[in-house]
Each structure stands twice: as structure tokens, then as C-alpha cells.
Coordinates of C-alpha atoms in Angstrom, one line a residue:
X1 CA 34.2 13.0 32.0
X2 CA 31.1 13.6 29.8
X3 CA 29.4 10.7 28.4
X4 CA 30.4 9.5 25.0
X5 CA 33.6 11.5 25.3
X6 CA 37.1 9.6 25.3
X7 CA 40.8 11.0 25.0
X8 CA 42.6 9.1 22.2
X9 CA 46.0 8.0 22.2
X10 CA 47.2 11.3 21.0
X11 CA 45.5 13.5 23.5
X12 CA 42.3 14.4 21.5
X13 CA 39.2 14.4 22.9
X14 CA 36.3 12.4 20.7
X15 CA 32.8 11.8 20.9
X16 CA 32.6 7.9 20.4
X17 CA 28.8 6.4 20.8
X18 CA 27.7 3.0 19.2
X19 CA 24.6 3.2 17.0
X20 CA 21.7 0.7 18.5
X21 CA 22.0 -2.6 16.1
X22 CA 18.4 -2.0 14.7
X23 CA 19.0 1.5 13.5
X24 CA 22.7 0.3 11.8
X25 CA 21.0 -0.4 8.5
X26 CA 19.0 3.0 8.3
X27 CA 21.9 5.3 9.4
X28 CA 24.5 3.3 7.5
X29 CA 27.0 3.2 10.2
X30 CA 27.8 1.3 13.4
X31 CA 29.0 4.1 15.7
X32 CA 29.3 8.2 15.4
X33 CA 32.8 9.1 15.9
X34 CA 34.1 12.8 15.9
X35 CA 36.9 14.8 17.1
X36 CA 36.0 17.7 19.5
X37 CA 39.2 19.3 20.2
X38 CA 42.9 18.8 21.7
X39 CA 41.7 20.5 25.0
X40 CA 38.9 19.7 27.5
X41 CA 37.5 23.2 27.1
X42 CA 37.6 22.9 23.5
X43 CA 35.8 19.4 23.6
X44 CA 33.1 20.8 26.0
X45 CA 32.4 23.7 23.7
X46 CA 31.5 21.2 21.0
X47 CA 30.1 18.5 22.7
X48 CA 26.7 19.9 23.5
X49 CA 25.7 20.6 19.6
X50 CA 27.2 17.3 18.4
X51 CA 25.4 15.3 21.1
X52 CA 22.0 16.9 20.4
X53 CA 22.7 16.1 16.8
X54 CA 23.3 12.1 17.3
X55 CA 20.2 12.0 19.7
X56 CA 18.0 13.7 16.9
X57 CA 19.0 11.2 14.5
X58 CA 18.9 8.2 16.9
X59 CA 15.6 9.6 18.0
X60 CA 13.7 10.2 14.4
X61 CA 15.5 7.0 13.0
X62 CA 12.8 4.4 12.2
X63 CA 14.5 0.8 12.6
X64 CA 14.3 -1.4 9.1
X65 CA 11.6 -3.9 10.6
X66 CA 9.2 -1.1 11.2
X67 CA 10.1 0.5 7.8
X68 CA 8.9 -2.6 6.1
X69 CA 6.2 -2.7 8.0
X70 CA 5.0 1.1 6.9
X71 CA 6.0 0.2 3.1
X72 CA 3.8 -2.8 3.5
X73 CA 0.8 -0.8 4.9
X74 CA 1.2 1.7 2.1
X75 CA 1.8 -1.1 -0.7
X76 CA -1.7 -2.4 0.4
X77 CA -3.1 0.7 0.4
X78 CA -2.2 1.7 -2.7
X79 CA -3.5 -1.8 -4.5
X80 CA -7.0 -1.2 -2.5
X81 CA -7.1 2.4 -4.4
X82 CA -6.1 0.8 -7.4
X83 CA -8.7 -1.9 -7.2
X84 CA -11.8 0.7 -6.7
X85 CA -9.9 2.9 -9.5
X86 CA -9.4 5.9 -7.0
X87 CA -6.5 8.4 -7.1
X88 CA -4.5 8.1 -3.6
X89 CA -3.6 12.0 -3.9
X90 CA -7.2 13.0 -4.3
X91 CA -9.8 13.7 -1.7
X92 CA -12.4 12.3 -4.4
X93 CA -13.4 13.5 -8.2
X94 CA -16.8 13.3 -7.2
X95 CA -19.4 13.1 -4.3
X96 CA -19.9 9.5 -4.2
X97 CA -15.8 9.0 -3.8
X98 CA -15.6 11.5 -1.4
X99 CA -18.5 9.7 0.7
X100 CA -16.9 6.3 -0.2
X101 CA -13.4 7.5 0.9
X102 CA -15.2 8.8 4.4
X103 CA -16.9 5.7 4.9
X104 CA -13.4 3.7 4.6
X105 CA -12.0 6.1 7.0
X106 CA -14.5 5.3 9.2
X107 CA -14.3 1.8 9.0
X108 CA -10.6 1.9 9.8
X109 CA -11.2 3.9 12.8
X110 CA -13.5 1.5 14.2
X111 CA -10.6 -1.2 14.1
X112 CA -9.0 0.7 16.9
X113 CA -9.8 1.8 20.4
X114 CA -10.7 5.5 21.2
X115 CA -9.4 7.5 23.8
X116 CA -12.2 9.4 26.0
X117 CA -10.1 12.2 26.9
X118 CA -8.8 13.1 23.2
X119 CA -11.3 11.6 21.2

């Protein structure tokens, strides 16, 4: 039997998989359940596409804790832009603003180690 496939009480094949607890608030469900068919052949035919779909959802979802961290970072950056009266969606309205933005980028990048292979 393929992973996550079960036979219900009526002989139908179902895909059933729990959502990791940290992703439940993001995805809005505790498990994925889908009928794959009434026969093993039909279930195996439908399994691959649905399993790939579930895998993509799980791998592309960000836990709420990480999401809230990203939102906090974004809010902090917006506040920094507002403090210096800069447009966060512009590359800079003047040469001095562009230079100031580049200096800020360089300052931020200095906080992180550089990989000698990739730069």
C-alpha cells in the first residue's frame, strides 16, 4: 500500500495525511483527505498528482512563527524608511537618496557572513 493511502469502510481508497502542527494555522486544516477512487488501479492513477500537490503545499508554507517574524522585519523596515521620509518602493528619487540606500544595503550586508565560494 502506498504511503498515506487507506481503504475506508466502504472499500474506497482515500489519501489521508496529517498537517504538521506548526502549519495548521497557515493552511487552515489539520489533515488532507481526498477520495482517490473505488479500485486500487484508480487510486494509484490519482495518487501521484494529489500527493505532489500536498508536498508542494507543505514545502511552500511558512509556519506562523516565521511568518510573524517576517512581518515584524517588514514593519521595522517600513518604519526606518518613514523616519528618513523615503519611499520604500523606489530606488531613490535623487542621487543622494540612491547613495544613502546603497550605504544602508552595505551596512545590512555586513551583519551576515559572506560565503567565499558564492560571494
